[in-house]
Amino acid sequence: MWINFSPLRKPDFRRLFVGQTVSFFGSMMSYVAIPYQVYEISKSSFLVGLLGFTQLAPLVIAGLWGGALADSMDRRKLLIGSEALLVLVTLLLLGNSLLPTPSLWVLFIASALASALVGFHRPAMEALTPQMVGEKDMPAVAALSTMRHGFCAVAGPALGGVLIATWGIEWTYALDAATYIVSLLALAKIKSIPIQNAEERADWRSIREGFEYAVKRPVLVGSYLVDIIAMIFAMPMALYPALALAWGGASAAGWLYAALPLGALFISLLSRPLEQVNRHGAGVVIGASVWGVFIIGLAFQGSLVGAVICLALAGAADGISAIYRQTIWNQTIPTNFRGRLAGLNMLSYMIGPLMGNARAGLMASYSSNFSSIFLGGCLCVLGSVASIRLFPEFWRYRSKSAL
């Protein structure tokens, strides 16, 4: 029943996986530090939610362009350049945190810059990964990616919360910057892999071709939209700093940020049974629906323990959905389109949370935390169930073979 580690036998994939695990761990510490610092300075859940809007436009523009670049140039070099610049952004956050009065606008600018750089980084990484492994390894790679995300997003925020509470927020940013050095060293040891039928240049024509490829395939469109529906309506992260005030402050915030990926991590570690299922479309829809159910449960929790349990169960449901979504993408997209489609994939699973956090913060500012979480969860369940009728081909989709 345990996770399949066999893709790690391939040296280049192992280097990429280990390096990205270390750097993502650091990013997850800053992921909790930035909104916590915004709330600490402003005492506004609305401004925490506004971080999502600040990151959205840079992510969309860079994600589309970054995907096109990943189909026209050395993907390894694009990864190295993106991570080197992310180090500089993290040092900007560190410098700001060391000021007697940290600036709120620097946090927003740094968040926007980091979001843009992720738009170049993520498509390159996701497009490079399938070149290092065989098609039969795709389900195991998807489970390993979910495990990596789960582990880092559990341990990173938890450690970030402890560091903020004990040593100060500046140590969180400093450690994040150090993790990128490890990743860059790992990337330096990976050999470049040429792209078959690579695009001559990254331009609007190339981006448009990627769009046209995706929209003509209902299975891909369904995988994007179901996830976006779930995240926009039921993402509660913008409310964590406000909820944490009643449950212990920074340390409680760390646990809240860690809870969703904790559930995803648990599912990834026990993912072997999922490899026998070939109804991947149905798996995505059911996972999104169950995610919404447990977010509804979160609204009724009055303790940190209850909130963490509901979030962990919601994260487990989303973890199942994520494994099937990634497998669908990796098994249905050709190599020369993987950069551009990876850009679209990234936008689908990052725009949803960004807009969802903005929605949650806005609704809470006009009503209450309870209303924002409860109504969002209900809309998520209704939207996920409605997708069965809206995207019937996606609901019926079966893999060519069982995972």
mmCIF file of C-alpha atoms in Angstrom:
data_model
loop_
_atom_site.group_PDB
_atom_site.id
_atom_site.type_symbol
_atom_site.label_atom_id
_atom_site.label_comp_id
_atom_site.label_asym_id
_atom_site.label_seq_id
_atom_site.Cartn_x
_atom_site.Cartn_y
_atom_site.Cartn_z
ATOM 1 C CA MET A 1 0.000 0.000 0.000
ATOM 2 C CA TRP A 2 2.973 2.330 0.430
ATOM 3 C CA ILE A 3 4.024 4.887 -2.155
ATOM 4 C CA ASN A 4 6.029 3.772 -5.202
ATOM 5 C CA PHE A 5 9.571 5.211 -4.990
ATOM 6 C CA SER A 6 10.924 3.539 -8.151
ATOM 7 C CA PRO A 7 11.275 6.772 -10.239
ATOM 8 C CA LEU A 8 13.910 7.947 -7.736
ATOM 9 C CA ARG A 9 16.262 5.288 -9.093
ATOM 10 C CA LYS A 10 16.836 7.575 -12.078
ATOM 11 C CA PRO A 11 19.748 9.877 -11.068
ATOM 12 C CA ASP A 12 18.597 13.108 -12.748
ATOM 13 C CA PHE A 13 15.029 12.786 -11.489
ATOM 14 C CA ARG A 14 16.369 12.058 -7.998
ATOM 15 C CA ARG A 15 18.533 15.206 -8.069
ATOM 16 C CA LEU A 16 15.612 17.305 -9.286
ATOM 17 C CA PHE A 17 13.260 15.810 -6.723
ATOM 18 C CA VAL A 18 15.614 16.288 -3.770
ATOM 19 C CA GLY A 19 16.627 19.815 -4.762
ATOM 20 C CA GLN A 20 13.055 20.940 -5.326
ATOM 21 C CA THR A 21 11.977 19.349 -2.051
ATOM 22 C CA VAL A 22 14.559 21.376 -0.127
ATOM 23 C CA SER A 23 13.733 24.688 -1.859
ATOM 24 C CA PHE A 24 9.983 24.133 -1.624
ATOM 25 C CA PHE A 25 10.381 23.450 2.095
ATOM 26 C CA GLY A 26 11.921 26.916 2.466
ATOM 27 C CA SER A 27 9.243 28.510 0.309
ATOM 28 C CA MET A 28 6.564 27.071 2.564
ATOM 29 C CA MET A 29 8.131 28.812 5.562
ATOM 30 C CA SER A 30 7.888 32.140 3.749
ATOM 31 C CA TYR A 31 4.393 31.163 2.604
ATOM 32 C CA VAL A 32 3.194 31.393 6.198
ATOM 33 C CA ALA A 33 5.531 34.251 7.151
ATOM 34 C CA ILE A 34 4.363 36.763 4.512
ATOM 35 C CA PRO A 35 0.599 36.718 5.283
ATOM 36 C CA TYR A 36 1.325 36.545 9.013
ATOM 37 C CA GLN A 37 3.528 39.631 8.742
ATOM 38 C CA VAL A 38 0.887 41.437 6.658
ATOM 39 C CA TYR A 39 -1.732 40.712 9.308
ATOM 40 C CA GLU A 40 0.686 41.636 12.106
ATOM 41 C CA ILE A 41 1.267 45.056 10.519
ATOM 42 C CA SER A 42 -2.275 45.785 9.282
ATOM 43 C CA LYS A 43 -4.615 43.653 11.481
ATOM 44 C CA SER A 44 -6.710 43.196 8.307
ATOM 45 C CA SER A 45 -7.908 39.872 6.836
ATOM 46 C CA PHE A 46 -8.907 41.849 3.752
ATOM 47 C CA LEU A 47 -5.281 42.841 3.112
ATOM 48 C CA VAL A 48 -4.159 39.240 3.659
ATOM 49 C CA GLY A 49 -6.691 38.189 1.009
ATOM 50 C CA LEU A 50 -5.523 41.049 -1.212
ATOM 51 C CA LEU A 51 -2.136 39.330 -1.447
ATOM 52 C CA GLY A 52 -3.884 36.913 -3.799
ATOM 53 C CA PHE A 53 -4.875 39.683 -6.195
ATOM 54 C CA THR A 54 -1.364 41.124 -6.022
ATOM 55 C CA GLN A 55 0.088 37.791 -7.105
ATOM 56 C CA LEU A 56 -2.553 36.978 -9.719
ATOM 57 C CA ALA A 57 -1.627 39.216 -12.676
ATOM 58 C CA PRO A 58 2.139 38.497 -12.509
ATOM 59 C CA LEU A 59 1.404 34.779 -12.260
ATOM 60 C CA VAL A 60 -0.902 34.771 -15.299
ATOM 61 C CA ILE A 61 1.448 36.784 -17.521
ATOM 62 C CA ALA A 62 4.617 34.987 -16.453
ATOM 63 C CA GLY A 63 2.927 31.574 -16.442
ATOM 64 C CA LEU A 64 1.884 31.882 -20.083
ATOM 65 C CA TRP A 65 5.212 33.295 -21.198
ATOM 66 C CA GLY A 66 7.159 30.892 -18.993
ATOM 67 C CA GLY A 67 5.317 27.935 -20.485
ATOM 68 C CA ALA A 68 6.206 29.104 -23.998
ATOM 69 C CA LEU A 69 9.854 29.594 -22.974
ATOM 70 C CA ALA A 70 9.918 26.075 -21.519
ATOM 71 C CA ASP A 71 9.023 24.710 -24.982
ATOM 72 C CA SER A 72 11.660 26.775 -26.783
ATOM 73 C CA MET A 73 14.794 26.747 -24.577
ATOM 74 C CA ASP A 74 16.792 24.584 -22.186
ATOM 75 C CA ARG A 75 14.340 23.869 -19.358
ATOM 76 C CA ARG A 76 17.153 23.270 -16.887
ATOM 77 C CA LYS A 77 18.628 26.723 -17.541
ATOM 78 C CA LEU A 78 15.194 28.310 -17.112
ATOM 79 C CA LEU A 79 14.889 26.602 -13.729
ATOM 80 C CA ILE A 80 18.317 27.803 -12.611
ATOM 81 C CA GLY A 81 17.640 31.403 -13.656
ATOM 82 C CA SER A 82 14.251 31.460 -11.928
ATOM 83 C CA GLU A 83 15.617 30.110 -8.653
ATOM 84 C CA ALA A 84 18.586 32.492 -8.647
ATOM 85 C CA LEU A 85 16.173 35.432 -8.887
ATOM 86 C CA LEU A 86 13.925 33.928 -6.208
ATOM 87 C CA VAL A 87 16.922 34.056 -3.856
ATOM 88 C CA LEU A 88 17.119 37.827 -4.421
ATOM 89 C CA VAL A 89 13.398 38.264 -3.691
ATOM 90 C CA THR A 90 13.775 36.312 -0.451
ATOM 91 C CA LEU A 91 16.718 38.515 0.542
ATOM 92 C CA LEU A 92 14.474 41.545 -0.089
ATOM 93 C CA LEU A 93 11.964 40.098 2.389
ATOM 94 C CA LEU A 94 14.781 39.481 4.852
ATOM 95 C CA GLY A 95 16.069 43.033 4.552
ATOM 96 C CA ASN A 96 12.587 44.470 5.047
ATOM 97 C CA SER A 97 12.010 42.341 8.146
ATOM 98 C CA LEU A 98 15.224 43.694 9.706
ATOM 99 C CA LEU A 99 13.989 47.300 9.502
ATOM 100 C CA PRO A 100 12.728 48.928 12.727
ATOM 101 C CA THR A 101 9.346 49.323 11.004
ATOM 102 C CA PRO A 102 8.905 46.742 8.195
ATOM 103 C CA SER A 103 7.120 48.137 5.150
ATOM 104 C CA LEU A 104 3.782 46.687 4.084
ATOM 105 C CA TRP A 105 4.249 47.678 0.443
ATOM 106 C CA VAL A 106 7.553 45.765 0.239
ATOM 107 C CA LEU A 107 5.682 42.597 1.239
ATOM 108 C CA PHE A 108 3.207 43.103 -1.585
ATOM 109 C CA ILE A 109 5.910 43.893 -4.151
ATOM 110 C CA ALA A 110 8.000 40.890 -3.102
ATOM 111 C CA SER A 111 4.930 38.642 -3.294
ATOM 112 C CA ALA A 112 4.186 39.880 -6.813
ATOM 113 C CA LEU A 113 7.801 39.345 -7.939
ATOM 114 C CA ALA A 114 7.935 35.859 -6.428
ATOM 115 C CA SER A 115 4.651 34.981 -8.118
ATOM 116 C CA ALA A 116 6.016 36.081 -11.491
ATOM 117 C CA LEU A 117 9.176 34.021 -11.020
ATOM 118 C CA VAL A 118 7.129 30.962 -10.071
ATOM 119 C CA GLY A 119 5.370 31.483 -13.409
ATOM 120 C CA PHE A 120 8.695 30.797 -15.137
ATOM 121 C CA HIS A 121 9.913 28.155 -12.695
ATOM 122 C CA ARG A 122 6.942 25.806 -12.409
ATOM 123 C CA PRO A 123 6.261 25.148 -16.128
ATOM 124 C CA ALA A 124 9.951 24.400 -16.688
ATOM 125 C CA MET A 125 10.034 21.951 -13.788
ATOM 126 C CA GLU A 126 6.811 20.188 -14.753
ATOM 127 C CA ALA A 127 7.825 19.967 -18.414
ATOM 128 C CA LEU A 128 11.307 18.681 -17.588
ATOM 129 C CA THR A 129 10.119 15.961 -15.195
ATOM 130 C CA PRO A 130 8.439 13.657 -17.773
ATOM 131 C CA GLN A 131 11.606 13.783 -19.897
ATOM 132 C CA MET A 132 13.491 12.091 -17.058
ATOM 133 C CA VAL A 133 11.125 9.158 -16.528
ATOM 134 C CA GLY A 134 9.014 6.777 -18.607
ATOM 135 C CA GLU A 135 5.260 7.013 -19.205
ATOM 136 C CA LYS A 136 4.661 4.041 -16.899
ATOM 137 C CA ASP A 137 6.292 6.046 -14.098
ATOM 138 C CA MET A 138 3.817 8.943 -14.384
ATOM 139 C CA PRO A 139 1.387 7.767 -11.657
ATOM 140 C CA ALA A 140 4.270 7.188 -9.241
ATOM 141 C CA VAL A 141 5.740 10.601 -10.129
ATOM 142 C CA ALA A 142 2.341 12.193 -9.439
ATOM 143 C CA ALA A 143 2.185 10.498 -6.035
ATOM 144 C CA LEU A 144 5.769 11.542 -5.246
ATOM 145 C CA SER A 145 4.959 15.141 -6.204
ATOM 146 C CA THR A 146 1.924 15.072 -3.928
ATOM 147 C CA MET A 147 4.078 13.615 -1.154
ATOM 148 C CA ARG A 148 6.707 16.328 -1.654
ATOM 149 C CA HIS A 149 4.070 19.040 -1.559
ATOM 150 C CA GLY A 150 2.432 17.487 1.479
ATOM 151 C CA PHE A 151 5.646 17.039 3.448
ATOM 152 C CA CYS A 152 6.995 20.516 2.708
ATOM 153 C CA ALA A 153 3.663 22.234 3.225
ATOM 154 C CA VAL A 154 3.280 20.477 6.593
ATOM 155 C CA ALA A 155 6.803 20.849 7.960
ATOM 156 C CA GLY A 156 7.550 24.232 6.326
ATOM 157 C CA PRO A 157 4.647 26.216 7.851
ATOM 158 C CA ALA A 158 5.001 24.392 11.174
ATOM 159 C CA LEU A 159 8.704 25.260 11.416
ATOM 160 C CA GLY A 160 7.976 28.754 10.094
ATOM 161 C CA GLY A 161 5.437 29.295 12.865
ATOM 162 C CA VAL A 162 7.915 28.112 15.498
ATOM 163 C CA LEU A 163 10.692 30.320 14.100
ATOM 164 C CA ILE A 164 8.413 33.374 14.013
ATOM 165 C CA ALA A 165 7.283 32.781 17.597
ATOM 166 C CA THR A 166 10.754 32.094 19.012
ATOM 167 C CA TRP A 167 13.524 33.713 16.952
ATOM 168 C CA GLY A 168 11.624 36.202 14.801
ATOM 169 C CA ILE A 169 10.327 36.371 11.252
ATOM 170 C CA GLU A 170 13.725 37.349 9.805
ATOM 171 C CA TRP A 171 15.113 33.863 10.520
ATOM 172 C CA THR A 172 12.306 32.362 8.446
ATOM 173 C CA TYR A 173 13.315 34.383 5.392
ATOM 174 C CA ALA A 174 17.028 33.690 5.962
ATOM 175 C CA LEU A 175 16.508 29.937 6.055
ATOM 176 C CA ASP A 176 14.316 30.114 2.938
ATOM 177 C CA ALA A 177 17.124 31.849 1.040
ATOM 178 C CA ALA A 178 19.596 29.155 2.137
ATOM 179 C CA THR A 179 17.387 26.343 0.798
ATOM 180 C CA TYR A 180 17.592 27.748 -2.729
ATOM 181 C CA ILE A 181 21.372 27.272 -2.674
ATOM 182 C CA VAL A 182 20.884 23.529 -2.155
ATOM 183 C CA SER A 183 18.431 23.369 -5.053
ATOM 184 C CA LEU A 184 20.738 25.317 -7.376
ATOM 185 C CA LEU A 185 23.597 22.911 -6.627
ATOM 186 C CA ALA A 186 21.334 19.960 -7.481
ATOM 187 C CA LEU A 187 20.206 21.590 -10.731
ATOM 188 C CA ALA A 188 23.828 22.204 -11.711
ATOM 189 C CA LYS A 189 24.428 18.432 -11.714
ATOM 190 C CA ILE A 190 21.477 17.617 -13.987
ATOM 191 C CA LYS A 191 22.271 17.198 -17.659
ATOM 192 C CA SER A 192 20.373 19.210 -20.239
ATOM 193 C CA ILE A 193 17.764 17.259 -22.204
ATOM 194 C CA PRO A 194 16.900 18.490 -25.724
ATOM 195 C CA ILE A 195 13.246 19.046 -26.639
ATOM 196 C CA GLN A 196 11.984 17.180 -29.698
ATOM 197 C CA ASN A 197 10.273 19.524 -32.184
ATOM 198 C CA ALA A 198 11.020 22.494 -29.937
ATOM 199 C CA GLU A 199 9.398 25.851 -30.677
ATOM 200 C CA GLU A 200 11.672 28.298 -32.461
ATOM 201 C CA ARG A 201 10.713 31.148 -30.137
ATOM 202 C CA ALA A 202 8.384 32.032 -27.295
ATOM 203 C CA ASP A 203 5.770 34.418 -28.695
ATOM 204 C CA TRP A 204 2.012 34.949 -28.765
ATOM 205 C CA ARG A 205 1.593 32.452 -31.608
ATOM 206 C CA SER A 206 3.222 29.768 -29.511
ATOM 207 C CA ILE A 207 1.056 30.634 -26.492
ATOM 208 C CA ARG A 208 -2.080 30.599 -28.675
ATOM 209 C CA GLU A 209 -1.211 27.136 -29.979
ATOM 210 C CA GLY A 210 -1.022 25.901 -26.389
ATOM 211 C CA PHE A 211 -4.454 27.372 -25.664
ATOM 212 C CA GLU A 212 -5.929 25.816 -28.775
ATOM 213 C CA TYR A 213 -4.486 22.417 -27.898
ATOM 214 C CA ALA A 214 -6.026 22.556 -24.416
ATOM 215 C CA VAL A 215 -9.509 23.878 -25.300
ATOM 216 C CA LYS A 216 -10.000 21.179 -27.936
ATOM 217 C CA ARG A 217 -9.596 18.503 -25.263
ATOM 218 C CA PRO A 218 -12.564 18.377 -22.850
ATOM 219 C CA VAL A 219 -10.655 16.158 -20.433
ATOM 220 C CA LEU A 220 -8.004 18.847 -19.904
ATOM 221 C CA VAL A 221 -10.591 21.643 -19.656
ATOM 222 C CA GLY A 222 -12.569 19.647 -17.114
ATOM 223 C CA SER A 223 -9.491 18.990 -14.989
ATOM 224 C CA TYR A 224 -8.729 22.723 -14.916
ATOM 225 C CA LEU A 225 -12.221 23.986 -14.187
ATOM 226 C CA VAL A 226 -13.189 21.486 -11.500
ATOM 227 C CA ASP A 227 -10.094 22.379 -9.497
ATOM 228 C CA ILE A 228 -10.643 26.123 -10.003
ATOM 229 C CA ILE A 229 -14.251 25.799 -8.786
ATOM 230 C CA ALA A 230 -13.156 23.956 -5.655
ATOM 231 C CA MET A 231 -10.389 26.402 -4.795
ATOM 232 C CA ILE A 232 -12.232 29.665 -5.506
ATOM 233 C CA PHE A 233 -15.240 28.719 -3.405
ATOM 234 C CA ALA A 234 -13.595 26.831 -0.537
ATOM 235 C CA MET A 235 -10.005 28.029 -0.006
ATOM 236 C CA PRO A 236 -9.868 29.304 3.631
ATOM 237 C CA MET A 237 -6.181 30.241 4.033
ATOM 238 C CA ALA A 238 -6.676 34.023 4.090
ATOM 239 C CA LEU A 239 -8.575 33.558 7.361
ATOM 240 C CA TYR A 240 -5.861 31.570 9.155
ATOM 241 C CA PRO A 241 -4.143 34.566 10.823
ATOM 242 C CA ALA A 242 -7.481 35.807 12.191
ATOM 243 C CA LEU A 243 -8.519 32.318 13.352
ATOM 244 C CA ALA A 244 -5.098 31.754 14.936
ATOM 245 C CA LEU A 245 -5.458 34.749 17.244
ATOM 246 C CA ALA A 246 -7.984 32.854 19.356
ATOM 247 C CA TRP A 247 -5.896 29.659 19.400
ATOM 248 C CA GLY A 248 -2.342 30.713 20.218
ATOM 249 C CA GLY A 249 -1.054 33.173 17.613
ATOM 250 C CA ALA A 250 1.913 32.294 15.376
ATOM 251 C CA SER A 251 2.246 28.667 16.450
ATOM 252 C CA ALA A 252 -1.470 28.065 15.820
ATOM 253 C CA ALA A 253 -1.154 29.713 12.394
ATOM 254 C CA GLY A 254 1.655 27.295 11.572
ATOM 255 C CA TRP A 255 -0.577 24.323 12.378
ATOM 256 C CA LEU A 256 -3.450 25.717 10.327
ATOM 257 C CA TYR A 257 -1.205 26.217 7.303
ATOM 258 C CA ALA A 258 0.204 22.706 7.759
ATOM 259 C CA ALA A 259 -3.134 20.900 8.127
ATOM 260 C CA LEU A 260 -4.260 20.750 4.460
ATOM 261 C CA PRO A 261 -0.960 19.359 3.167
ATOM 262 C CA LEU A 262 -0.816 16.969 6.130
ATOM 263 C CA GLY A 263 -3.880 15.211 4.728
ATOM 264 C CA ALA A 264 -2.393 15.227 1.223
ATOM 265 C CA LEU A 265 0.857 13.786 2.571
ATOM 266 C CA PHE A 266 -0.986 10.933 4.312
ATOM 267 C CA ILE A 267 -2.853 10.041 1.112
ATOM 268 C CA SER A 268 0.322 10.139 -0.994
ATOM 269 C CA LEU A 269 2.120 7.757 1.371
ATOM 270 C CA LEU A 270 -0.723 5.253 0.982
ATOM 271 C CA SER A 271 -1.268 5.859 -2.725
ATOM 272 C CA ARG A 272 -0.620 2.365 -4.128
ATOM 273 C CA PRO A 273 -4.358 1.399 -4.125
ATOM 274 C CA LEU A 274 -5.080 4.507 -6.223
ATOM 275 C CA GLU A 275 -2.882 3.012 -8.948
ATOM 276 C CA GLN A 276 -5.577 0.392 -9.642
ATOM 277 C CA VAL A 277 -8.243 2.990 -10.493
ATOM 278 C CA ASN A 278 -8.630 4.243 -14.057
ATOM 279 C CA ARG A 279 -11.657 6.548 -13.604
ATOM 280 C CA HIS A 280 -9.417 9.552 -13.150
ATOM 281 C CA GLY A 281 -12.011 12.157 -14.097
ATOM 282 C CA ALA A 282 -14.488 10.836 -11.553
ATOM 283 C CA GLY A 283 -11.699 10.751 -8.962
ATOM 284 C CA VAL A 284 -11.038 14.477 -9.483
ATOM 285 C CA VAL A 285 -14.735 15.396 -9.164
ATOM 286 C CA ILE A 286 -15.325 13.243 -6.086
ATOM 287 C CA GLY A 287 -12.162 14.555 -4.439
ATOM 288 C CA ALA A 288 -13.270 18.164 -5.031
ATOM 289 C CA SER A 289 -16.727 17.445 -3.592
ATOM 290 C CA VAL A 290 -15.354 15.817 -0.442
ATOM 291 C CA TRP A 291 -12.930 18.744 -0.039
ATOM 292 C CA GLY A 292 -15.948 21.065 0.091
ATOM 293 C CA VAL A 293 -17.722 18.893 2.672
ATOM 294 C CA PHE A 294 -14.835 19.112 5.138
ATOM 295 C CA ILE A 295 -14.425 22.857 4.581
ATOM 296 C CA ILE A 296 -18.079 23.149 5.639
ATOM 297 C CA GLY A 297 -17.120 21.179 8.753
ATOM 298 C CA LEU A 298 -14.299 23.664 9.432
ATOM 299 C CA ALA A 299 -16.833 26.472 9.815
ATOM 300 C CA PHE A 300 -18.302 24.797 12.921
ATOM 301 C CA GLN A 301 -15.018 24.185 14.758
ATOM 302 C CA GLY A 302 -14.314 26.086 17.962
ATOM 303 C CA SER A 303 -10.893 24.654 18.716
ATOM 304 C CA LEU A 304 -7.539 24.391 16.981
ATOM 305 C CA VAL A 305 -7.616 20.577 17.151
ATOM 306 C CA GLY A 306 -11.012 20.355 15.449
ATOM 307 C CA ALA A 307 -9.972 22.856 12.770
ATOM 308 C CA VAL A 308 -6.759 20.954 12.026
ATOM 309 C CA ILE A 309 -8.667 17.640 11.729
ATOM 310 C CA CYS A 310 -11.204 19.103 9.269
ATOM 311 C CA LEU A 311 -8.472 20.735 7.211
ATOM 312 C CA ALA A 312 -6.402 17.540 7.156
ATOM 313 C CA LEU A 313 -9.384 15.526 5.883
ATOM 314 C CA ALA A 314 -10.059 18.196 3.256
ATOM 315 C CA GLY A 315 -6.385 18.034 2.252
ATOM 316 C CA ALA A 316 -6.590 14.253 1.870
ATOM 317 C CA ALA A 317 -9.520 14.633 -0.533
ATOM 318 C CA ASP A 318 -7.648 17.291 -2.513
ATOM 319 C CA GLY A 319 -4.553 15.062 -2.541
ATOM 320 C CA ILE A 320 -6.497 12.312 -4.325
ATOM 321 C CA SER A 321 -7.780 14.863 -6.829
ATOM 322 C CA ALA A 322 -4.246 16.207 -7.367
ATOM 323 C CA ILE A 323 -2.759 12.760 -8.070
ATOM 324 C CA TYR A 324 -5.381 12.064 -10.740
ATOM 325 C CA ARG A 325 -5.127 15.549 -12.259
ATOM 326 C CA GLN A 326 -1.359 15.333 -12.612
ATOM 327 C CA THR A 327 -1.559 11.830 -14.080
ATOM 328 C CA ILE A 328 -4.112 13.002 -16.657
ATOM 329 C CA TRP A 329 -1.847 15.879 -17.664
ATOM 330 C CA ASN A 330 1.334 13.823 -17.902
ATOM 331 C CA GLN A 331 -0.271 10.980 -19.868
ATOM 332 C CA THR A 332 -2.157 13.094 -22.409
ATOM 333 C CA ILE A 333 0.218 15.962 -23.298
ATOM 334 C CA PRO A 334 3.061 15.500 -25.862
ATOM 335 C CA THR A 335 6.610 16.581 -25.013
ATOM 336 C CA ASN A 336 6.745 19.620 -27.292
ATOM 337 C CA PHE A 337 3.571 21.061 -25.707
ATOM 338 C CA ARG A 338 4.427 20.265 -22.079
ATOM 339 C CA GLY A 339 5.895 23.670 -21.252
ATOM 340 C CA ARG A 340 2.903 25.640 -22.506
ATOM 341 C CA LEU A 341 0.397 23.195 -21.049
ATOM 342 C CA ALA A 342 2.348 23.105 -17.786
ATOM 343 C CA GLY A 343 1.883 26.874 -17.706
ATOM 344 C CA LEU A 344 -1.867 26.428 -18.119
ATOM 345 C CA ASN A 345 -1.887 23.627 -15.547
ATOM 346 C CA MET A 346 -0.058 25.860 -13.088
ATOM 347 C CA LEU A 347 -2.511 28.685 -13.650
ATOM 348 C CA SER A 348 -5.432 26.334 -13.040
ATOM 349 C CA TYR A 349 -4.178 25.136 -9.654
ATOM 350 C CA MET A 350 -2.695 28.466 -8.495
ATOM 351 C CA ILE A 351 -5.262 30.990 -9.726
ATOM 352 C CA GLY A 352 -7.990 29.125 -7.853
ATOM 353 C CA PRO A 353 -6.318 29.426 -4.402
ATOM 354 C CA LEU A 354 -5.261 33.031 -5.033
ATOM 355 C CA MET A 355 -8.785 34.072 -6.009
ATOM 356 C CA GLY A 356 -10.232 31.857 -3.287
ATOM 357 C CA ASN A 357 -8.151 33.589 -0.621
ATOM 358 C CA ALA A 358 -9.256 36.977 -1.931
ATOM 359 C CA ARG A 359 -12.887 35.808 -1.857
ATOM 360 C CA ALA A 360 -12.535 34.430 1.681
ATOM 361 C CA GLY A 361 -10.960 37.619 3.019
ATOM 362 C CA LEU A 362 -13.498 39.859 1.292
ATOM 363 C CA MET A 363 -16.513 37.849 2.473
ATOM 364 C CA ALA A 364 -15.171 37.706 6.023
ATOM 365 C CA SER A 365 -14.607 41.460 6.091
ATOM 366 C CA TYR A 366 -18.257 42.080 5.145
ATOM 367 C CA SER A 367 -19.800 39.264 7.211
ATOM 368 C CA SER A 368 -17.844 36.839 9.423
ATOM 369 C CA ASN A 369 -15.284 34.058 9.276
ATOM 370 C CA PHE A 370 -18.068 31.517 9.747
ATOM 371 C CA SER A 371 -20.130 32.822 6.818
ATOM 372 C CA SER A 372 -17.110 32.991 4.527
ATOM 373 C CA ILE A 373 -16.060 29.400 5.257
ATOM 374 C CA PHE A 374 -19.532 27.831 5.403
ATOM 375 C CA LEU A 375 -20.991 29.450 2.280
ATOM 376 C CA GLY A 376 -17.770 28.826 0.367
ATOM 377 C CA GLY A 377 -17.837 25.130 1.222
ATOM 378 C CA CYS A 378 -21.467 24.814 0.166
ATOM 379 C CA LEU A 379 -20.779 26.508 -3.181
ATOM 380 C CA CYS A 380 -17.811 24.190 -3.721
ATOM 381 C CA VAL A 381 -19.931 21.063 -3.251
ATOM 382 C CA LEU A 382 -22.695 22.391 -5.511
ATOM 383 C CA GLY A 383 -20.217 23.428 -8.208
ATOM 384 C CA SER A 384 -18.383 20.089 -8.109
ATOM 385 C CA VAL A 385 -21.602 18.087 -8.414
ATOM 386 C CA ALA A 386 -22.798 20.356 -11.238
ATOM 387 C CA SER A 387 -19.551 19.651 -13.128
ATOM 388 C CA ILE A 388 -20.712 16.073 -13.716
ATOM 389 C CA ARG A 389 -23.363 17.436 -16.052
ATOM 390 C CA LEU A 390 -21.279 20.325 -17.367
ATOM 391 C CA PHE A 391 -18.242 18.130 -18.241
ATOM 392 C CA PRO A 392 -19.666 14.634 -18.913
ATOM 393 C CA GLU A 393 -16.671 13.563 -21.012
ATOM 394 C CA PHE A 394 -14.325 14.437 -18.166
ATOM 395 C CA TRP A 395 -16.513 12.562 -15.650
ATOM 396 C CA ARG A 396 -16.427 9.454 -17.862
ATOM 397 C CA TYR A 397 -12.699 9.696 -18.695
ATOM 398 C CA ARG A 398 -10.677 6.537 -18.175
ATOM 399 C CA SER A 399 -6.919 6.151 -18.356
ATOM 400 C CA LYS A 400 -5.580 3.970 -21.170
ATOM 401 C CA SER A 401 -4.612 1.517 -18.462
ATOM 402 C CA ALA A 402 -4.985 1.356 -14.728
ATOM 403 C CA LEU A 403 -2.484 3.505 -12.918
#
